[in-house]
Coordinates of C-alpha atoms in Angstrom, one line a residue:
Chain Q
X1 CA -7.4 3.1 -34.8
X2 CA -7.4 5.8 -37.5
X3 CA -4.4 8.0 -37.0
X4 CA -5.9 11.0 -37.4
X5 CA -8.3 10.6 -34.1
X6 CA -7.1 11.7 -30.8
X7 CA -10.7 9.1 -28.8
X8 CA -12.6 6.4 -30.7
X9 CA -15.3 5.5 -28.7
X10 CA -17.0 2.3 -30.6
X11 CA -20.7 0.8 -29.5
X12 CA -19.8 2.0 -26.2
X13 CA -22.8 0.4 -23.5
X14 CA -22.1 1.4 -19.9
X15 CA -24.9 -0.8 -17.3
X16 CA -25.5 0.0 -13.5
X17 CA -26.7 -3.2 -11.3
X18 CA -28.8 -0.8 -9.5
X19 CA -30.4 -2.8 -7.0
X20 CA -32.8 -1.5 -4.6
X21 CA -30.5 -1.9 -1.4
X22 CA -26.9 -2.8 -1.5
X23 CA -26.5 -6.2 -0.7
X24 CA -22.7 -5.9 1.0
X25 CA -22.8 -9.3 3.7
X26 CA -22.3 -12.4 2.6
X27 CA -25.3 -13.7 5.1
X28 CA -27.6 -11.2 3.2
X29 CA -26.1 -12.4 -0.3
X30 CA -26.5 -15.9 0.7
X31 CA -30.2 -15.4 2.2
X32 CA -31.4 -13.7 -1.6
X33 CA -29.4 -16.1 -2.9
X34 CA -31.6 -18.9 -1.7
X35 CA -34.8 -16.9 -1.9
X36 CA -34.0 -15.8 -5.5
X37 CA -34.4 -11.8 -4.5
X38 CA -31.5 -11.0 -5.6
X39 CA -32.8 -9.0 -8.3
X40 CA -31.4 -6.2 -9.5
X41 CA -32.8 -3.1 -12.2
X42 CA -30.5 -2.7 -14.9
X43 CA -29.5 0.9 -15.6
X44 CA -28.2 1.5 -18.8
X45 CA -25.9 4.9 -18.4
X46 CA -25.0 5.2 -22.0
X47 CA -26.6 3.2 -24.8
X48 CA -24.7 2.1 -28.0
X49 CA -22.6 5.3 -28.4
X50 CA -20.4 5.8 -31.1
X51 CA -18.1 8.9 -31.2
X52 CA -14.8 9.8 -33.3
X53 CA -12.4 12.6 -31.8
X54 CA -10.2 14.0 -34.3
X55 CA -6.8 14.8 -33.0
X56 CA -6.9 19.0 -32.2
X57 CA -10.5 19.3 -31.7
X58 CA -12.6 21.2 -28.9
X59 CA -15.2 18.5 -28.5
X60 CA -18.3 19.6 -26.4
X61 CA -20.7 17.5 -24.8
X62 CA -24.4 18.7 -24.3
X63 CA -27.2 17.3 -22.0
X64 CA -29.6 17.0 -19.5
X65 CA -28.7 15.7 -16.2
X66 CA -28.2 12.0 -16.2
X67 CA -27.7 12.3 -19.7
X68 CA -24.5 9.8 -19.0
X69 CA -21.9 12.7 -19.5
X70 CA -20.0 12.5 -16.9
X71 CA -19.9 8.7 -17.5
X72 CA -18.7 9.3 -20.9
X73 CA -15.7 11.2 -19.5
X74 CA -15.0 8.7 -17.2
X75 CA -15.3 5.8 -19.3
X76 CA -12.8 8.0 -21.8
X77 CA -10.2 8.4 -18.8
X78 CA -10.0 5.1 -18.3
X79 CA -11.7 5.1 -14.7
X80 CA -15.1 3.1 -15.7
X81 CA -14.6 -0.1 -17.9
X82 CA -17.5 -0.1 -20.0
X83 CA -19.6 -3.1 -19.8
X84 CA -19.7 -3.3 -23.9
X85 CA -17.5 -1.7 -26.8
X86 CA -14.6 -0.4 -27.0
X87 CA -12.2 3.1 -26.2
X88 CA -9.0 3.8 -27.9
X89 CA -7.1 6.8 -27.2
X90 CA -4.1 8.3 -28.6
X91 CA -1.4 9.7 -26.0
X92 CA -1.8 10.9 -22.4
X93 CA -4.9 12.3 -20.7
X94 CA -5.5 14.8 -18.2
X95 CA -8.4 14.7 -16.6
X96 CA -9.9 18.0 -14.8
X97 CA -12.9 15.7 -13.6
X98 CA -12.2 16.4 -9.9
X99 CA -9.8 18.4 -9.0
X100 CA -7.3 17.5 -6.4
X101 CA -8.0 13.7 -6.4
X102 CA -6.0 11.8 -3.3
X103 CA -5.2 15.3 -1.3
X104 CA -4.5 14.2 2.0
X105 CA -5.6 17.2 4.1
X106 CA -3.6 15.7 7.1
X107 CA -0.4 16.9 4.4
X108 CA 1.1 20.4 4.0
X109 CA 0.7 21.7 0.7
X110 CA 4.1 21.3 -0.5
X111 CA 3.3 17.0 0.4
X112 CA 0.3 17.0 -1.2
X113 CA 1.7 18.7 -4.5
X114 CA 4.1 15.3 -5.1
X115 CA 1.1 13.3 -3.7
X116 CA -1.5 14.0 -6.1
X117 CA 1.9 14.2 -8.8
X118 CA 2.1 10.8 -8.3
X119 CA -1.5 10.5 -8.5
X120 CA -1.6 12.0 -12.6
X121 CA 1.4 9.7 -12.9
X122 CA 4.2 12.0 -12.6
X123 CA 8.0 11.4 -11.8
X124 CA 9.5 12.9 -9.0
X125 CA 11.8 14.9 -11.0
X126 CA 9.3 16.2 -13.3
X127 CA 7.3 17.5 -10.2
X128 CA 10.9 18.9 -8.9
X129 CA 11.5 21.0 -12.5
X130 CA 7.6 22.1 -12.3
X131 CA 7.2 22.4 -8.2
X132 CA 8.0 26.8 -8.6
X133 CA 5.3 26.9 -11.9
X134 CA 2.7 24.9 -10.0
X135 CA 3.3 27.2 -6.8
X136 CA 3.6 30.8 -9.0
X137 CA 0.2 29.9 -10.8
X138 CA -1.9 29.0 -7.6
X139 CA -0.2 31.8 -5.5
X140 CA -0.3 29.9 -2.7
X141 CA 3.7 30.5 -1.8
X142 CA 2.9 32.0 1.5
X143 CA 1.0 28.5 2.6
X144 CA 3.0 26.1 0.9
X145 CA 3.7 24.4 4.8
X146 CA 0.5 24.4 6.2
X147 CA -1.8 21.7 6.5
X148 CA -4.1 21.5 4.2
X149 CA -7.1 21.3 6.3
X150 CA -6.4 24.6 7.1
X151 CA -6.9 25.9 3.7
X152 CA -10.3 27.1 2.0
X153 CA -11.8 25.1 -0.4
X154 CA -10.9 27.9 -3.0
X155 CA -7.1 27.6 -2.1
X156 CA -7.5 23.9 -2.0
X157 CA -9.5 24.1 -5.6
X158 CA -6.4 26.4 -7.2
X159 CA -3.9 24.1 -5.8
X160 CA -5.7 21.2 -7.7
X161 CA -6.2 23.0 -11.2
X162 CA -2.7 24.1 -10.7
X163 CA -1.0 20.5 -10.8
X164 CA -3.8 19.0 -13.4
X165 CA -2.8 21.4 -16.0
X166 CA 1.1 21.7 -15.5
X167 CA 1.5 19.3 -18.4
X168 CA 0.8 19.9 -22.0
X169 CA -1.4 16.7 -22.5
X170 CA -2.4 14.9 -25.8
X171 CA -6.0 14.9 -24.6
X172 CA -7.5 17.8 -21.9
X173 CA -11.0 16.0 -20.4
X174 CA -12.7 19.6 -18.6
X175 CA -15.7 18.5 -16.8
X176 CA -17.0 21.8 -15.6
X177 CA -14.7 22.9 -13.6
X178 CA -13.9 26.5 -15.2
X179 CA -15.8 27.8 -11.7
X180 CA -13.0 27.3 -9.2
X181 CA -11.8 30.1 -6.9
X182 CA -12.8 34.2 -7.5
X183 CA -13.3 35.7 -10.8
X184 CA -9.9 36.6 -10.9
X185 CA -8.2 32.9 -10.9
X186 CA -11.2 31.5 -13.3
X187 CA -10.1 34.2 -15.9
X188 CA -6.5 32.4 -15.3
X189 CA -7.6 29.2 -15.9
X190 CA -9.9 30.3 -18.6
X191 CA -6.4 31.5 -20.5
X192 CA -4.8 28.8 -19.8
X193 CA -7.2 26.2 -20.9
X194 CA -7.6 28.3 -24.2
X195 CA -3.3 28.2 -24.0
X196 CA -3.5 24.8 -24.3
X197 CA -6.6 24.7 -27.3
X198 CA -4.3 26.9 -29.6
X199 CA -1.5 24.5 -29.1
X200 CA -2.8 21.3 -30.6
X201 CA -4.2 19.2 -27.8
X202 CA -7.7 17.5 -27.9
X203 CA -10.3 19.0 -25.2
X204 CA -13.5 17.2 -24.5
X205 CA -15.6 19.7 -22.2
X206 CA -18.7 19.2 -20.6
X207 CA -20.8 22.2 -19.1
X208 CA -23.8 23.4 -18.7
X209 CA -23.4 26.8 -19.9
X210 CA -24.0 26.8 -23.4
X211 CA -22.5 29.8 -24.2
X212 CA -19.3 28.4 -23.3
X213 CA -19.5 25.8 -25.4
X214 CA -20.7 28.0 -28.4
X215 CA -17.5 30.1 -28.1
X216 CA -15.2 27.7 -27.1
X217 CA -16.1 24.4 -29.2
X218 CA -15.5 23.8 -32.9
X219 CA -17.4 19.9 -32.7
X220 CA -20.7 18.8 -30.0
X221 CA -22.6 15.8 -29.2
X222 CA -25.9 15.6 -27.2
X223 CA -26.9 12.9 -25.1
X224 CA -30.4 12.4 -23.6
X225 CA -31.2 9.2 -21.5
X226 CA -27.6 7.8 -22.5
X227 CA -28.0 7.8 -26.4
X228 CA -26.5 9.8 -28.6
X229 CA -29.1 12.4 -30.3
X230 CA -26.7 14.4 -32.3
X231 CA -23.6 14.9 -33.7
X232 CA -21.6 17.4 -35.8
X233 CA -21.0 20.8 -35.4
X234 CA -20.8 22.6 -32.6
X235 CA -23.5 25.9 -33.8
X236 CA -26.1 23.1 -35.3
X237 CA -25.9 21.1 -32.2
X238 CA -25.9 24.0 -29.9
X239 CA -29.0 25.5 -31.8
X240 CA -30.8 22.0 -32.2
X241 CA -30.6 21.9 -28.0
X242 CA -32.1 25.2 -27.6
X243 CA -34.6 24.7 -29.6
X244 CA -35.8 21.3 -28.2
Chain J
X1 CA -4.8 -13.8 -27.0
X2 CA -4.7 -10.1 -28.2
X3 CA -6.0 -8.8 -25.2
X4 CA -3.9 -10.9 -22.8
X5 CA -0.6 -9.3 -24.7
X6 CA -2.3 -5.5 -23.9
X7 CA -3.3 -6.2 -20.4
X8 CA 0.1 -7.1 -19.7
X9 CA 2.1 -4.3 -21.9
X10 CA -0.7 -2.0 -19.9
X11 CA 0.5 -3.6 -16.5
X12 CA 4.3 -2.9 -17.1
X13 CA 3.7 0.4 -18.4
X14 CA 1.3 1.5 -15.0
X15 CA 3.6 -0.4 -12.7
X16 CA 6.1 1.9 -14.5
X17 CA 4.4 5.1 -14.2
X18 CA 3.4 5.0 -11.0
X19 CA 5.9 3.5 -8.5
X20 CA 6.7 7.3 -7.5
X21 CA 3.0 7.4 -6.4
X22 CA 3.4 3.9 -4.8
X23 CA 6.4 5.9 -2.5
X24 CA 4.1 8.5 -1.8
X25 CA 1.8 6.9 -0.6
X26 CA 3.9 4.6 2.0
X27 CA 5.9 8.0 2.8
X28 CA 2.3 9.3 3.8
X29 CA 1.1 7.0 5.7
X30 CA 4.8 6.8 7.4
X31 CA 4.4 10.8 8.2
X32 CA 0.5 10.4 9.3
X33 CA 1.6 7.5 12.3
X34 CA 4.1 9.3 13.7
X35 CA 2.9 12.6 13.3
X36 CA 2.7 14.4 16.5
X37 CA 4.4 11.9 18.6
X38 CA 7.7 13.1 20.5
X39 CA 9.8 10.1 19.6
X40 CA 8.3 9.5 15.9
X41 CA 10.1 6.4 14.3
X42 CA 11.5 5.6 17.5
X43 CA 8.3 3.8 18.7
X44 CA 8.6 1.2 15.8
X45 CA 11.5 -0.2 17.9
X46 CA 10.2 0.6 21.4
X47 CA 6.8 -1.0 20.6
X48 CA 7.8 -4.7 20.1
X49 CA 10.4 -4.0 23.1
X50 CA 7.9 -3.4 25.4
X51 CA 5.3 -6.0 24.0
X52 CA 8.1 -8.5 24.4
X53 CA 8.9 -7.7 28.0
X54 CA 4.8 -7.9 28.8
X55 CA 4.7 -11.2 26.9
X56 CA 7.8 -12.6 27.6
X57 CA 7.3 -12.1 31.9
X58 CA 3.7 -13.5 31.0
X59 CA 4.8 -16.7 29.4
X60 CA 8.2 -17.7 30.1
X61 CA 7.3 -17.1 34.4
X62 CA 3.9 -17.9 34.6
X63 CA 3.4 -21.0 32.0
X64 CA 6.9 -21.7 32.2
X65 CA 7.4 -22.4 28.9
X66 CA 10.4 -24.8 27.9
X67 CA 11.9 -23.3 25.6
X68 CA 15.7 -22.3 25.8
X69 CA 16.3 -18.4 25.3
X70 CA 12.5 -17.6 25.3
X71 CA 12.4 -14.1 24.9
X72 CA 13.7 -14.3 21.7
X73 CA 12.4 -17.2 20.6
X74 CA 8.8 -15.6 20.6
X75 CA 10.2 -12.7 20.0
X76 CA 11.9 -13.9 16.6
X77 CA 8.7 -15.5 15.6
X78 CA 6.3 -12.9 16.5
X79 CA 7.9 -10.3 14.5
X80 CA 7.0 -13.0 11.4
X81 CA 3.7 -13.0 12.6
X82 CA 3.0 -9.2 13.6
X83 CA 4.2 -8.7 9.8
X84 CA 1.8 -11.1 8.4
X85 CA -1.1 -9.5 10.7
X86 CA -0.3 -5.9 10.0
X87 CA 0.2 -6.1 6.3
X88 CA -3.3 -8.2 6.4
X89 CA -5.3 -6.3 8.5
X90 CA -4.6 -2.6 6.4
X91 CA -4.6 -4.2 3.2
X92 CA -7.9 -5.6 3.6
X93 CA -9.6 -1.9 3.6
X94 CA -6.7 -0.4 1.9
X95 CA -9.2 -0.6 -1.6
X96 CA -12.3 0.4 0.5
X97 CA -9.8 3.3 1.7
X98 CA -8.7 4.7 -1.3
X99 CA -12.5 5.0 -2.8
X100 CA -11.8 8.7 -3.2
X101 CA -9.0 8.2 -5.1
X102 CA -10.3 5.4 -7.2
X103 CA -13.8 7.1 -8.1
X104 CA -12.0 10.0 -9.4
X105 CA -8.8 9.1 -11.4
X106 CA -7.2 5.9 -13.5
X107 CA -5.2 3.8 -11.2
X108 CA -3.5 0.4 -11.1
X109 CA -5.9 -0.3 -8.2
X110 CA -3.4 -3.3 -6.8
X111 CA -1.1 -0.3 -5.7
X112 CA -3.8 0.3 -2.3
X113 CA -2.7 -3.8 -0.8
X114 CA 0.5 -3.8 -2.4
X115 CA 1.5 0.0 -0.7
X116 CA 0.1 -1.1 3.0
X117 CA 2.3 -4.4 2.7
X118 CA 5.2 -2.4 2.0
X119 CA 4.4 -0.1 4.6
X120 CA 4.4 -3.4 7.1
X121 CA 7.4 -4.3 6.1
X122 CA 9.5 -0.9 6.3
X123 CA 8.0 -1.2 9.7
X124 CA 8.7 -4.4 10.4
X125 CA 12.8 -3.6 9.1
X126 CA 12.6 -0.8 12.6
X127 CA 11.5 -3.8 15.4
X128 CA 13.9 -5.9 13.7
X129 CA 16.5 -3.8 15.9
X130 CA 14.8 -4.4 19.0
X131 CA 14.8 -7.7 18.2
X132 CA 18.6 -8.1 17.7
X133 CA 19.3 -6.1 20.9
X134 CA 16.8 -8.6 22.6
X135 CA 18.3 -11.6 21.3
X136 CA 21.7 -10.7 22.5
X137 CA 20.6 -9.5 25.8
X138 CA 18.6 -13.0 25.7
X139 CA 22.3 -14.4 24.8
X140 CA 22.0 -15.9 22.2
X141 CA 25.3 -16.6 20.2
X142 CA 25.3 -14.5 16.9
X143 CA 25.8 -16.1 13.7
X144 CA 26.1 -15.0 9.6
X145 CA 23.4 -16.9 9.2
X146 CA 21.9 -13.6 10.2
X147 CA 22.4 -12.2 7.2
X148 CA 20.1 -14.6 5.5
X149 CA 17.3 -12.7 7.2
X150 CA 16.0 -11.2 3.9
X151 CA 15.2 -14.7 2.7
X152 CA 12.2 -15.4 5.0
X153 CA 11.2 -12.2 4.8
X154 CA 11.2 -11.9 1.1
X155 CA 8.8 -15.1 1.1
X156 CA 7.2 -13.9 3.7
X157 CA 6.3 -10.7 1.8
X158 CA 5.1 -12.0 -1.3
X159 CA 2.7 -14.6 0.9
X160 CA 1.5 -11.5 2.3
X161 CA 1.2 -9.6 -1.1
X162 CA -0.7 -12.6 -2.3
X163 CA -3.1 -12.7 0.8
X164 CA -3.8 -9.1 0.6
X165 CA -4.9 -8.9 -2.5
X166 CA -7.5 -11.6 -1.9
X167 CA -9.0 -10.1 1.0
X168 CA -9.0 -6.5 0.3
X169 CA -10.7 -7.2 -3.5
X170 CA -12.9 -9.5 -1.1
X171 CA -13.7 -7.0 1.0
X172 CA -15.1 -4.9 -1.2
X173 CA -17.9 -6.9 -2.1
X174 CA -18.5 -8.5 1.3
X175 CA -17.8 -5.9 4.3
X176 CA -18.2 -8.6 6.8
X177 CA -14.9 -9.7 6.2
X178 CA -13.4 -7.0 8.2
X179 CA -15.3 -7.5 11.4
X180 CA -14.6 -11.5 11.0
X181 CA -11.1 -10.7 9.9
X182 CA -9.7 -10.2 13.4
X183 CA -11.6 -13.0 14.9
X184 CA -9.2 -15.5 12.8
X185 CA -6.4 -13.7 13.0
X186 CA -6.6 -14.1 16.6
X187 CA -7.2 -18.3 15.9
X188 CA -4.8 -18.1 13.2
X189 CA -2.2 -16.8 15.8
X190 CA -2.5 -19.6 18.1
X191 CA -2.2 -22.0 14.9
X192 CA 1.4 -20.9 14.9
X193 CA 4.2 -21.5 16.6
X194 CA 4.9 -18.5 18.3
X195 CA 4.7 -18.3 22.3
X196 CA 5.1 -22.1 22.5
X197 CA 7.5 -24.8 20.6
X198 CA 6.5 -27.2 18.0
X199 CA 7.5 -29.9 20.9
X200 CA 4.9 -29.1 23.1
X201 CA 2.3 -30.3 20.8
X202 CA 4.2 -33.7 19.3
X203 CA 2.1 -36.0 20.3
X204 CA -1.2 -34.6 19.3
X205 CA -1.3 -35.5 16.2
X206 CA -4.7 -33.4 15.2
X207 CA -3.3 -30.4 16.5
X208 CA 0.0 -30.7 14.7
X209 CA -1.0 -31.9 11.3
X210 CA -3.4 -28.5 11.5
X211 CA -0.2 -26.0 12.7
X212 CA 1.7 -28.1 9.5
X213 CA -1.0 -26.9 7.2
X214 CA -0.2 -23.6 8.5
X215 CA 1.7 -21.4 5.8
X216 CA 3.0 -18.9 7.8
X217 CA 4.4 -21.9 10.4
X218 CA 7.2 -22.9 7.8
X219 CA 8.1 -18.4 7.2
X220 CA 8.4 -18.4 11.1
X221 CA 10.5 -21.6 11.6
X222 CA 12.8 -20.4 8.9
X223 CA 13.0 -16.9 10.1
X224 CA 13.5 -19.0 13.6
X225 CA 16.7 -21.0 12.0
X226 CA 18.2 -18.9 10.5
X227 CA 18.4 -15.5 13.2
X228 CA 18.9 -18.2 15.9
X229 CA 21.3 -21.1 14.0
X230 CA 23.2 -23.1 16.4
X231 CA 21.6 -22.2 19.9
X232 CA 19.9 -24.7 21.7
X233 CA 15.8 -24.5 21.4
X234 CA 14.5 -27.2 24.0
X235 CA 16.7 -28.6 26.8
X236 CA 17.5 -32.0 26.6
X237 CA 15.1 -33.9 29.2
X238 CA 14.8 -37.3 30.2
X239 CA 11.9 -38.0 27.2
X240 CA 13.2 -36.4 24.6
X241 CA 16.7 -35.4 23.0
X242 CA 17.6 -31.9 22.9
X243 CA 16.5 -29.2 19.8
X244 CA 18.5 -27.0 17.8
X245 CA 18.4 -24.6 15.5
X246 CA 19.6 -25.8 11.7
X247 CA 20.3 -24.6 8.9
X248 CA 16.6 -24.4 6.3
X249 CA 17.3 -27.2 3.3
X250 CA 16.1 -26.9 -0.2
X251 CA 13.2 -28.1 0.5
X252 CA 12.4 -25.6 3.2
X253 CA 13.3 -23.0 0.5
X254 CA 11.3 -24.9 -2.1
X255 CA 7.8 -25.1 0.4
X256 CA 8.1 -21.6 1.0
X257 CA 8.3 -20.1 -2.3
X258 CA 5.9 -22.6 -3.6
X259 CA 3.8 -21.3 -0.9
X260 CA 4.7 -17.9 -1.9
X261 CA 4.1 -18.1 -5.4
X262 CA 0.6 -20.1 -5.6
X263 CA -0.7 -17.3 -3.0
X264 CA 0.6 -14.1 -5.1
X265 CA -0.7 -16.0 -8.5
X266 CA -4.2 -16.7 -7.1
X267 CA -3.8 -13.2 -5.4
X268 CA -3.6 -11.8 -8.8
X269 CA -6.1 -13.6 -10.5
X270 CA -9.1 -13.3 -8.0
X271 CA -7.9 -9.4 -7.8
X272 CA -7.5 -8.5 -11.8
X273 CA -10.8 -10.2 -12.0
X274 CA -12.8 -8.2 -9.2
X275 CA -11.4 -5.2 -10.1
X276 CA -13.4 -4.0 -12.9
X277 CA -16.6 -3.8 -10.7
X278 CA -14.5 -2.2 -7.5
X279 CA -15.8 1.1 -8.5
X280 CA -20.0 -0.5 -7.9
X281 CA -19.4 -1.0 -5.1
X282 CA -16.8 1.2 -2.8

């Protein structure tokens, strides 16, 4: 892996089985077995794709929906293998690809901060030193022992974003998620996100508004049907896309 | 070979990182059962107590069951056994379970079976107080050989570690598995020594070269020996001579952890190697 690059996506292929029902009991495997339906449509998410992130780069990804972005992020955070090639990725991820992964509504908010801590892969003591930071940023002090199924999904949301980005990653994975809670707390994480661009960490971002991408990205891909159509930087791309 | 040597520097380094989250997650599901409830933890030892009484009346006045101090002899064994089933039974959805979490960030996903059989056993460590206070009520004579306790259930763990992690990455694929699941535990239960004594079954040989086959027969009978060491276990009568608890030998020791270790090594394999399509399918 060249030093310099923060991802190295090589030849990555990603396929679906997508067949037409799910076949989940073993009576209904075993009767297609026999009968030789058990036929599935191959559904091929991402095609050969080739990408180098250099290490403090704002990488935007462009496209259509079910261009295979989202996979792309995924297969970069490690949560889809892909089914050919190869990632490589230098230093620790956090991914804002849903926010608030593993609540447990059931929890107070206070539980659920160490839960989903845990989650990211945090130590206990690191969520001890950050627990007042986390709390001060979502402004949720006043709630911090109620169940969380008494929350709004706004609350919940700034909860989420709150513990996500309490560490200064190596590599930041946005997947358009700069919408949560009022105008007020998407200004926050807007600074905050930009915080974290001016001090040296890799962000991939995905979104739909290109605008945002314009003024936020320095490099851009675009996908369409899974392949990669372009690459370089971010104004040609951006321009190339609106001009399709 | 390359890739073998990353897989496992990956595994130590996950198993590292996230054995806080694997205490989260049994402190969770510790808060969620008793949530509510007026006496909490306490139920963990009333539970078995009461269970014991039901079953105990049931079997040892009805059937009239020979066995010396019977109480605790089922109760002894049963606590083996309500391990084995309760570590099972939530590990086998504990993967289909934790589909939210597993769709949405990187996990070691062996930490959903490994968490509920950990979860089993913390509960499991609460009835064993019932089961002392039983036993002596029972009278039985105390020995240190208590304190050898941990042995059985260490093995007895790891089987259950092992087992779990074939059934839940089973389960996955084949969602039968959990309606069928309780069906055999409910056969498996009778295949074990619990509510009657290996004598009663001597001379069929069928029967008892099946209940030999039995894995979790040889965890109970050393759990048996070594909480109840000493006391008599069938009276002497006029055909056959009277049964004690002894002391497990080596190769007691040996048969369980072989047991132990060929389940948690297939466990592993079949799991690490259905894994990588978990997220198809949940």
């Amino acid at each position: 892996m060249n030093p310099n690059n923060a991802v190295e996506l090589k030849n990555i292929e990603m396929h679906f089985n997508m067949s037409k029902e799910k076949v989940d009991s073993i009576k209904e495997y075993f009767l297609r077995f026999v009968t030789r339906k058990l036929l599935y449509e191959d559904f091929v998410a991402l095609n050969d794709v080739s990408i180098d992130i250099p290490k403090g780069d704002v990488f935007g990804i462009l496209g259509l929906n079910g261009s295979g972005k989202s996979t792309m992020l995924k297969v970069i955070s490690g949560i889809l293998t892909p089914t050919k090639g190869t990632v490589e990725t230098a230093g620790t991820i956090a991914p804002l690809i849903e926010l608030g992964a593993g609540f447990d509504l059931d929890l107070t908010a206070r539980e659920n901060i160490y839960l989903n801590g845990s989650v990211l892969g945090y130590s206990k003591k690191f969520m001890d030193e950050k627990f007042q930071d986390i709390v001060d940023f979502s402004e949720m002090q006043d709630f911090l022992d109620t169940p969380m199924k008494n929350y709004s999904s706004g609350m919940v949301a700034r909860i989420g974003f709150a513990i996500a980005t309490i560490t200064k990653p190596d590599i930041l994975i946005v997947d358009e998620i700069l919408a949560v809670g009022d105008f007020r707390f998407q200004q926050k994480c807007e600074d905050r996100i930009n915080a974290m661009i001016n001090d040296d960490t890799t962000v991939i971002i995905v979104s739909h508004s290109i605008e945002q991408i314009e003024r936020l990205c320095k490099h851009c891909a675009w996908l369409e049907k899974g392949k990669l159509r372009m690459i370089g930087p971010c104004q040609d791309v951006c321009d190339a896309y609106k001009n399709q | 070979m390359n890739q073998n040597v990353k897989g496992f520097k990956k595994f130590i380094l996950d198993a590292k990182m996230f054995s806080p989250l694997l205490f989260n997650l049994v402190s969770r599901d510790f808060k969620i059962k008793y949530r509510r409830s007026i006496l909490g933890v306490l139920w963990s030892v009333l539970n078995p107590l009461l269970t014991m009484l039901v079953i105990s009346q049931v079997f040892g006045i009805l059937l009239k069951v020979q066995v010396e101090h019977f109480a605790a002899y089922y109760l002894v064994g049963a606590t083996i056994w309500n391990f084995f089933s309760e570590a099972t039974s939530m590990s086998m959805t504990s993967v289909l379970g934790g589909a939210s979490l597993i769709k949405k960030v990187y996990l070691p996903k062996y930490i959903f079976p490994l968490e509920k059989c950990l979860f089993a056993l913390i509960n499991m460590a609460f009835s064993l107080i019932a089961v002392v206070a039983v036993m002596l009520i029972d009278g039985v004579t105390p020995t240190w050989a208590m304190l050898l306790a941990p042995v059985p259930i260490f093995y007895t763990f790891v089987f259950c570690v092992g087992f779990s992690l074939i059934l839940s990455a089973l389960t996955v694929y084949f969602r039968d598995i959990q309606h069928l699941y309780g069906v055999l535990l409910t056969v498996w239960m009778y295949l074990t020594p619990i509510i009657y004594p290996m004598s009663l079954i001597q001379s069929n040989d069928v029967l008892r070269t099946i209940v030999m086959c039995n894995p979790l027969y040889y965890f109970v009978a050393y759990f048996r020996n070594v909480m109840m060491l000493g006391n008599v276990m069938v009276e002497e009568t006029a055909e056959q001579a009277a049964v004690y608890y002894t002391m497990p030998t080596l190769a007691d020791n040996l048969i369980c952890f072989g047991i132990a270790a060929v389940t948690l090594l297939l466990g592993c394999l079949i799991f690490s190697k259905a894994q990588k399509k978990f997220i198809l399918h949940i």
